[in-house]
CSV table of C-alpha atoms in Angstrom, one decimal:
chain,number,residue,atom,x,y,z
N,10,MET,CA,159.0,-86.9,51.3
N,11,SER,CA,155.9,-86.2,48.5
N,12,ASP,CA,153.0,-86.0,51.3
N,13,GLY,CA,154.7,-84.4,54.3
N,14,ILE,CA,153.9,-85.1,57.8
N,15,PRO,CA,151.9,-83.7,60.5
N,16,CYS,CA,153.4,-80.9,62.5
N,17,MET,CA,152.7,-77.9,64.8
N,18,TRP,CA,155.7,-75.1,65.3
N,19,MET,CA,154.8,-73.0,68.4
N,20,ARG,CA,157.4,-71.1,70.4
N,21,GLY,CA,157.9,-72.0,73.6
N,22,GLY,CA,159.7,-69.9,75.5
N,23,THR,CA,162.7,-68.1,73.9
N,24,SER,CA,163.0,-70.5,71.5
N,25,LYS,CA,160.3,-72.7,69.2
N,26,GLY,CA,160.8,-75.7,66.6
N,27,GLY,CA,158.8,-78.8,65.8
N,28,TYR,CA,156.3,-80.3,67.6
N,29,PHE,CA,155.3,-84.1,66.1
N,30,LEU,CA,153.9,-87.3,67.3
N,31,ALA,CA,156.0,-89.9,67.6
N,32,SER,CA,153.2,-91.9,65.6
N,33,ASP,CA,154.1,-90.1,62.4
N,34,LEU,CA,157.5,-89.6,62.2
N,35,PRO,CA,159.2,-91.7,59.4
N,36,GLU,CA,161.9,-94.6,60.8
N,37,ALA,CA,163.9,-92.4,59.0
N,38,ARG,CA,162.9,-89.9,61.7
N,39,ASP,CA,166.9,-88.1,62.2
N,40,ALA,CA,167.4,-88.3,58.7
N,41,PHE,CA,163.3,-86.6,58.1
N,42,LEU,CA,164.3,-84.1,60.8
N,43,MET,CA,167.2,-82.9,59.1
N,44,ARG,CA,166.1,-82.4,55.9
N,45,MET,CA,162.7,-80.7,57.7
N,46,MET,CA,165.4,-78.5,59.3
N,47,GLY,CA,167.2,-77.4,56.4
N,48,SER,CA,170.8,-79.3,58.2
N,49,PRO,CA,173.6,-79.3,58.0
N,50,ASP,CA,173.6,-75.4,57.0
N,51,ARG,CA,174.2,-72.5,59.1
N,52,ARG,CA,171.8,-70.6,57.1
N,53,GLN,CA,168.9,-73.4,56.8
N,54,ILE,CA,167.9,-71.8,54.1
N,55,ASP,CA,166.4,-74.9,52.5
N,56,GLY,CA,164.1,-76.1,55.9
N,57,MET,CA,162.4,-75.0,58.1
N,58,GLY,CA,165.2,-73.9,60.8
N,59,GLY,CA,166.5,-69.8,61.6
N,60,GLY,CA,170.2,-70.8,61.3
N,61,ASP,CA,170.2,-70.6,64.9
N,62,PRO,CA,169.8,-73.2,67.9
N,63,LEU,CA,167.4,-71.7,69.5
N,64,SER,CA,165.3,-72.3,66.1
N,65,SER,CA,166.2,-75.7,65.1
N,66,LYS,CA,164.4,-77.7,68.4
N,67,VAL,CA,161.9,-79.9,67.7
N,68,ALA,CA,159.6,-82.3,70.5
N,69,ILE,CA,158.5,-85.2,70.0
N,70,VAL,CA,154.3,-86.3,72.5
N,71,ARG,CA,152.6,-89.6,72.3
N,72,ARG,CA,150.6,-90.6,74.8
N,73,SER,CA,152.0,-92.2,78.2
N,74,ARG,CA,151.4,-95.2,79.6
N,75,ARG,CA,153.1,-94.4,82.8
N,76,SER,CA,150.8,-94.7,86.0
N,77,GLY,CA,150.0,-90.6,87.0
N,78,VAL,CA,151.3,-89.1,84.0
N,79,ASP,CA,149.9,-87.7,81.3
N,80,VAL,CA,152.5,-87.7,77.8
N,81,ASP,CA,156.2,-88.2,77.3
N,82,TYR,CA,158.4,-85.8,75.4
N,83,LEU,CA,161.9,-86.1,74.1
N,84,PHE,CA,163.6,-83.0,72.7
N,85,LEU,CA,166.3,-83.2,70.3
N,86,GLN,CA,168.3,-80.6,69.4
N,87,ILE,CA,169.0,-80.7,65.3
N,88,GLY,CA,172.3,-79.3,64.9
N,89,VAL,CA,172.0,-75.9,62.9
N,90,ASP,CA,176.1,-76.0,60.7
N,91,SER,CA,176.0,-79.5,61.1
N,92,ALA,CA,174.9,-82.9,60.3
N,93,SER,CA,173.3,-83.7,63.7
N,94,VAL,CA,170.4,-84.7,65.9
N,95,SER,CA,170.8,-84.8,69.8
N,96,ASP,CA,168.9,-86.0,72.8
N,97,GLN,CA,171.8,-85.3,75.5
N,98,GLN,CA,169.8,-82.9,77.1
N,99,ASN,CA,166.9,-81.5,78.1
N,100,CYS,CA,165.1,-78.2,77.0
N,101,GLY,CA,162.7,-75.7,79.4
N,102,ASN,CA,160.9,-73.6,77.0
N,103,ILE,CA,160.8,-76.5,74.1
N,104,LEU,CA,159.1,-77.9,77.4
N,105,ALA,CA,156.2,-74.8,77.7
N,106,GLY,CA,154.6,-76.1,74.2
N,107,VAL,CA,154.7,-80.1,75.1
N,108,GLY,CA,151.3,-78.6,77.2
N,109,PRO,CA,149.7,-76.8,74.8
N,110,PHE,CA,150.4,-79.2,71.8
N,111,ALA,CA,148.9,-82.8,73.8
N,112,ILE,CA,146.1,-80.6,74.1
N,113,GLU,CA,145.5,-79.6,71.2
N,114,ARG,CA,146.6,-83.4,69.2
N,115,GLY,CA,143.8,-84.6,72.2
N,116,LEU,CA,146.0,-86.8,74.3
N,117,VAL,CA,144.6,-84.2,77.3
N,118,THR,CA,141.0,-83.5,78.1
N,119,PRO,CA,141.2,-79.6,78.5
N,120,ARG,CA,139.1,-78.6,81.6
N,121,GLU,CA,137.6,-74.6,81.4
N,122,GLY,CA,140.0,-72.0,83.0
N,123,MET,CA,143.2,-74.8,83.4
N,124,THR,CA,144.3,-77.8,82.4
N,125,THR,CA,147.4,-79.7,84.4
N,126,VAL,CA,149.7,-81.5,81.9
N,127,ARG,CA,152.1,-83.9,83.3
N,128,VAL,CA,155.3,-84.7,81.4
N,129,PHE,CA,157.4,-87.5,81.5
N,130,MET,CA,161.0,-85.8,80.2
N,131,GLU,CA,162.8,-88.2,78.6
N,132,ASN,CA,165.7,-86.6,78.1
N,133,THR,CA,166.2,-86.9,81.8
N,134,LYS,CA,163.7,-89.2,83.5
N,135,LYS,CA,162.0,-86.8,85.2
N,136,THR,CA,159.0,-84.9,85.5
N,137,ALA,CA,157.4,-81.8,85.5
N,138,THR,CA,153.8,-80.0,86.2
N,139,LEU,CA,152.8,-77.9,83.3
N,140,SER,CA,149.5,-75.2,84.3
N,141,VAL,CA,147.6,-74.2,80.5
N,142,VAL,CA,144.9,-72.0,80.1
N,143,THR,CA,142.1,-73.7,78.4
N,144,ARG,CA,138.2,-72.2,77.2
N,145,ASN,CA,135.3,-73.7,76.1
N,146,GLY,CA,137.4,-76.5,75.1
N,147,ARG,CA,140.4,-74.7,73.4
N,148,VAL,CA,144.0,-73.4,74.4
N,149,VAL,CA,144.3,-69.8,75.0
N,150,TYR,CA,148.1,-68.9,73.9
N,151,THR,CA,146.7,-64.7,74.1
N,152,GLY,CA,147.4,-63.2,78.2
N,153,ASP,CA,149.1,-60.4,79.4
N,154,ALA,CA,152.6,-62.5,80.8
N,155,LYS,CA,155.8,-61.4,80.0
N,156,ILE,CA,158.9,-63.1,79.4
N,157,ASP,CA,162.3,-61.8,79.0
N,158,GLY,CA,163.6,-62.7,75.1
N,159,VAL,CA,159.7,-62.9,73.5
N,160,PRO,CA,158.2,-59.0,72.7
N,161,GLY,CA,154.7,-58.9,73.5
N,162,THR,CA,152.8,-61.1,75.4
N,163,ALA,CA,150.8,-64.1,76.1
N,164,ALA,CA,148.4,-65.6,78.8
N,165,PRO,CA,151.3,-67.9,81.4
N,166,VAL,CA,152.4,-71.6,81.5
N,167,GLU,CA,153.5,-72.5,84.5
N,168,ILE,CA,155.8,-75.4,85.4
N,169,ALA,CA,156.5,-76.9,87.9
N,170,PHE,CA,159.3,-79.5,88.8
N,171,GLN,CA,160.0,-82.1,91.1
N,172,ASP,CA,163.5,-84.4,92.0
N,173,ILE,CA,165.4,-82.8,88.6
N,174,ALA,CA,168.5,-82.6,90.6
N,175,GLY,CA,171.3,-84.8,89.2
N,176,ALA,CA,168.4,-85.8,86.3
N,177,THR,CA,171.8,-86.5,83.7
N,178,CYS,CA,175.3,-86.7,85.5
N,179,GLY,CA,173.1,-88.5,88.5
N,180,ALA,CA,173.9,-86.3,91.3
N,181,LEU,CA,173.9,-82.8,91.4
N,182,LEU,CA,176.9,-82.3,92.4
N,183,PRO,CA,179.1,-84.7,90.1
N,184,THR,CA,182.6,-83.6,90.9
N,185,GLY,CA,181.4,-84.7,94.2
N,186,GLN,CA,182.1,-81.0,95.8
N,187,PRO,CA,180.6,-77.3,95.2
N,188,ARG,CA,183.9,-75.5,93.5
N,189,GLU,CA,187.5,-76.7,92.9
N,190,ARG,CA,190.0,-75.3,90.7
N,191,ILE,CA,191.2,-76.7,87.3
N,192,ASP,CA,193.6,-74.9,85.0
N,193,GLY,CA,193.9,-71.7,87.4
N,194,LEU,CA,189.8,-71.4,87.7
N,195,GLU,CA,187.7,-72.2,89.9
N,196,VAL,CA,184.3,-73.7,89.0
N,197,SER,CA,180.7,-75.1,90.1
N,198,CYS,CA,180.1,-78.3,88.4
N,199,ILE,CA,176.3,-78.8,89.0
N,200,ASP,CA,173.3,-80.2,87.6
N,201,ASN,CA,170.1,-79.6,88.7
N,202,GLY,CA,168.3,-80.0,85.3
N,203,MET,CA,170.8,-79.5,83.7
N,204,PRO,CA,174.6,-79.7,84.3
N,205,CYS,CA,176.5,-76.3,84.3
N,206,VAL,CA,179.6,-75.4,84.5
N,207,LEU,CA,179.2,-71.9,86.1
N,208,LEU,CA,183.1,-69.4,86.2
N,209,ARG,CA,182.7,-66.3,87.4
N,210,ALA,CA,183.5,-63.8,84.9
N,211,ALA,CA,185.9,-61.3,86.5
N,212,GLU,CA,188.4,-64.7,86.6
N,213,LEU,CA,188.0,-64.9,83.0
N,214,GLY,CA,188.3,-60.9,82.1
N,215,LEU,CA,185.4,-60.8,81.2
N,216,GLY,CA,182.4,-57.1,83.7
N,217,GLY,CA,179.0,-59.6,82.6
N,218,GLN,CA,177.8,-57.1,80.7
N,219,GLU,CA,179.3,-57.8,77.5
N,220,SER,CA,176.7,-58.7,74.1
N,221,PRO,CA,176.4,-62.5,73.0
N,222,ALA,CA,178.9,-61.1,70.4
N,223,GLU,CA,180.6,-60.0,72.1
N,224,LEU,CA,181.6,-62.9,73.3
N,225,GLU,CA,181.4,-65.2,70.5
N,226,ALA,CA,183.7,-62.7,68.9
N,227,ASN,CA,186.7,-63.5,71.2
N,228,SER,CA,188.2,-66.5,69.9
N,229,ASP,CA,191.0,-66.7,73.3
N,230,LEU,CA,187.7,-66.9,75.4
N,231,ARG,CA,186.0,-69.7,73.1
N,232,ALA,CA,188.8,-71.1,73.5
N,233,ARG,CA,190.3,-71.9,77.0
N,234,LEU,CA,186.0,-72.1,77.4
N,235,GLU,CA,185.8,-75.3,75.2
N,236,THR,CA,189.6,-76.8,77.0
N,237,LEU,CA,187.5,-76.7,80.3
N,238,ARG,CA,184.3,-78.0,78.9
N,239,LEU,CA,186.4,-81.0,77.1
N,240,ALA,CA,188.1,-81.6,80.6
N,241,LEU,CA,185.2,-81.6,82.9
N,242,GLY,CA,182.4,-83.5,80.7
N,243,PRO,CA,184.2,-87.1,81.9
N,244,ARG,CA,184.2,-86.0,85.6
N,245,MET,CA,180.4,-84.6,85.2
N,246,ASN,CA,180.0,-88.3,84.3
N,247,LEU,CA,179.3,-87.7,80.8
N,248,GLY,CA,182.0,-89.2,79.3
N,249,ASP,CA,183.7,-87.6,75.5
N,250,VAL,CA,181.4,-84.2,75.2
N,251,SER,CA,183.1,-83.0,72.1
N,252,ALA,CA,180.5,-83.9,70.4
N,253,LYS,CA,177.6,-83.0,73.0
N,254,THR,CA,176.5,-80.2,73.5
N,255,ILE,CA,176.4,-80.3,77.6
N,256,PRO,CA,177.6,-79.3,79.6
N,257,LYS,CA,176.4,-74.9,79.2
N,258,MET,CA,179.3,-72.9,80.5
N,259,THR,CA,177.6,-70.3,82.2
N,260,LEU,CA,179.5,-67.5,83.4
N,261,LEU,CA,178.1,-65.3,86.3
N,262,SER,CA,178.7,-61.8,87.8
N,263,PRO,CA,176.7,-60.2,90.1
N,264,ALA,CA,173.4,-58.3,89.0
N,265,ARG,CA,173.0,-55.3,87.4
N,266,SER,CA,169.3,-55.3,87.1
N,267,GLY,CA,167.5,-55.9,91.0
N,268,GLY,CA,167.9,-59.8,90.5
N,269,ALA,CA,169.8,-62.9,91.9
N,270,ILE,CA,172.8,-63.0,90.0
N,271,ARG,CA,173.8,-62.4,86.3
N,272,THR,CA,174.4,-64.7,83.4
N,273,GLN,CA,176.0,-65.5,80.1
N,274,SER,CA,176.2,-68.8,78.7
N,275,PHE,CA,177.7,-70.8,76.5
N,276,ILE,CA,175.3,-73.9,75.4
N,277,PRO,CA,178.3,-74.3,74.0
N,278,HIS,CA,179.8,-73.0,71.1
N,279,ARG,CA,177.3,-69.8,70.4
N,280,VAL,CA,176.4,-67.5,73.5
N,281,HIS,CA,172.5,-68.2,74.3
N,282,ALA,CA,171.0,-64.8,74.1
N,283,ALA,CA,169.4,-65.2,77.0
N,284,ILE,CA,169.4,-68.9,79.4
N,285,GLY,CA,167.7,-72.1,79.0
N,286,VAL,CA,164.6,-73.3,81.4
N,287,MET,CA,167.0,-75.9,82.9
N,288,ALA,CA,170.0,-73.8,82.7
N,289,ALA,CA,167.8,-71.7,85.1
N,290,ALA,CA,167.2,-74.3,87.5
N,291,SER,CA,170.5,-75.0,87.8
N,292,VAL,CA,171.6,-71.3,87.9
N,293,ALA,CA,169.3,-71.1,91.4
N,294,ARG,CA,170.3,-73.4,92.8
N,295,ALA,CA,173.6,-72.7,93.1
N,296,CYS,CA,172.7,-69.4,94.1
N,297,LEU,CA,171.9,-71.7,97.7
N,298,LEU,CA,173.9,-74.2,98.0
N,299,ASN,CA,176.5,-73.5,100.3
N,300,GLY,CA,180.7,-73.2,99.4
N,301,SER,CA,179.4,-72.6,95.5
N,302,ILE,CA,180.7,-69.8,93.3
N,303,ALA,CA,176.5,-68.9,92.5
N,304,PHE,CA,176.4,-68.2,96.5
N,305,ASP,CA,178.6,-66.4,96.5
N,306,ILE,CA,177.6,-63.7,93.7
N,307,ALA,CA,174.3,-64.0,94.4
N,308,ASP,CA,171.1,-61.7,96.2
N,309,ARG,CA,169.7,-65.6,97.7
N,310,GLY,CA,166.2,-63.7,98.9
N,311,THR,CA,164.5,-65.1,102.7
N,312,GLY,CA,161.9,-67.6,103.7
N,313,GLN,CA,161.1,-70.4,102.8
N,314,ARG,CA,159.7,-69.3,99.4
N,315,ARG,CA,161.9,-67.5,96.6
N,316,ARG,CA,161.7,-65.6,94.0
N,317,LEU,CA,165.3,-65.9,92.4
N,318,SER,CA,165.5,-63.6,89.2
N,319,ILE,CA,168.3,-64.1,86.6
N,320,GLU,CA,169.6,-62.5,85.4
N,321,HIS,CA,171.0,-62.8,80.9
N,322,PRO,CA,171.8,-61.6,79.3
N,323,SER,CA,168.0,-59.6,76.8
N,324,GLY,CA,166.6,-59.3,80.2
N,325,GLU,CA,165.2,-61.5,83.4
N,326,MET,CA,163.6,-65.2,84.1
N,327,THR,CA,162.3,-65.6,87.7
N,328,VAL,CA,162.9,-69.2,89.3
N,329,VAL,CA,160.6,-70.3,92.3
N,330,VAL,CA,162.0,-72.3,94.7
N,331,ARG,CA,160.3,-73.4,98.0
N,332,LEU,CA,162.5,-75.2,100.6
N,333,ASP,CA,161.2,-77.1,103.7
N,334,ASP,CA,161.8,-76.3,107.2
N,335,GLY,CA,165.7,-78.2,106.4
N,336,ASN,CA,166.5,-75.4,104.3
N,337,GLU,CA,166.5,-78.0,101.5
N,338,ILE,CA,164.4,-77.0,97.9
N,339,THR,CA,161.4,-79.6,97.7
N,340,ASP,CA,160.5,-78.4,93.8
N,341,THR,CA,160.9,-75.4,91.2
N,342,ALA,CA,158.9,-73.6,89.4
N,343,ILE,CA,159.1,-70.9,86.4
N,344,LEU,CA,156.5,-69.0,84.3
N,345,ARG,CA,156.8,-69.5,80.4
N,346,THR,CA,154.9,-69.0,77.8
N,347,ALA,CA,153.4,-70.8,74.3
N,348,ARG,CA,152.4,-69.6,71.1
N,349,LYS,CA,151.2,-71.2,67.9
N,350,LEU,CA,152.4,-70.6,65.2
N,351,MET,CA,151.8,-73.5,61.8
N,352,ASP,CA,149.3,-76.3,62.3
N,353,GLY,CA,150.1,-78.4,58.4
N,354,ARG,CA,152.6,-80.7,57.2
N,355,VAL,CA,156.0,-80.5,56.7
N,356,PHE,CA,157.7,-81.9,54.2
N,357,ALA,CA,161.4,-82.7,53.6
């Protein structure tokens, strides 16, 4: 498109990508987005992508017609070295930028101090509430909130989720049980916002301290995990997952820095430098689920409001869960930050 279209580039959590109003995108949406990102090409040298799944993402936002909801948000994962555009998963990191973007584009009227943005997540048909710092009618991006995996500090964006169990698979435990043995390995399959297959790192001969590069270089490990992922996809109500980015294969080990548990996540063919927001929510829920693999490993804490620090290769992500008197989780909240990087027109 010779004139380009309006686009805001933002960092949301530990990811970044292009944010668009749905009405601005062309009819040939997917072709435009791949060209814009420079895909397929592992360097994405002829586009905006950064040669990594975490920087090859898109948020499409529109004013919502749903009662009690401000905006609808569709997340798209653009393949890096593959010609693919997937809506098969949500992204809680990119979600962190949806509230600021909605305010910037005039979809939500800012309040003094803090603006609440109710977001319907089209990928999972669930709703999240974002609290965005605003002052004098504008989004505030500077602040003292810090999240691991991102240098410096920024204004906090708190994301509260309700009723996210089974968001993609249809059930918190899509196979019907908290653990099972597959291909000689014990696994827990869970979907509390993101379908995940949880495994003990030790069962795979790992200590939990390996870097993403070391894990990616382990071809035998990658092949075994992919075989397992393909076998579990249909059992998790996801069908054939050979061309999908879910479920996430998540290795668990005891926390090393005072947290609840340590994770290493395949997403699914690259190793996440951190952990996705929704994947962290799924791991946190598994930590409190009696019978799961995570329950045996985790420091679960006590009380009706628990802060579970989910450790990952570049630090940790704190998940706040609230439980009712029957110890059932009522809501899950995660602190993220976001920053506007560019606002203008993008070409493809």
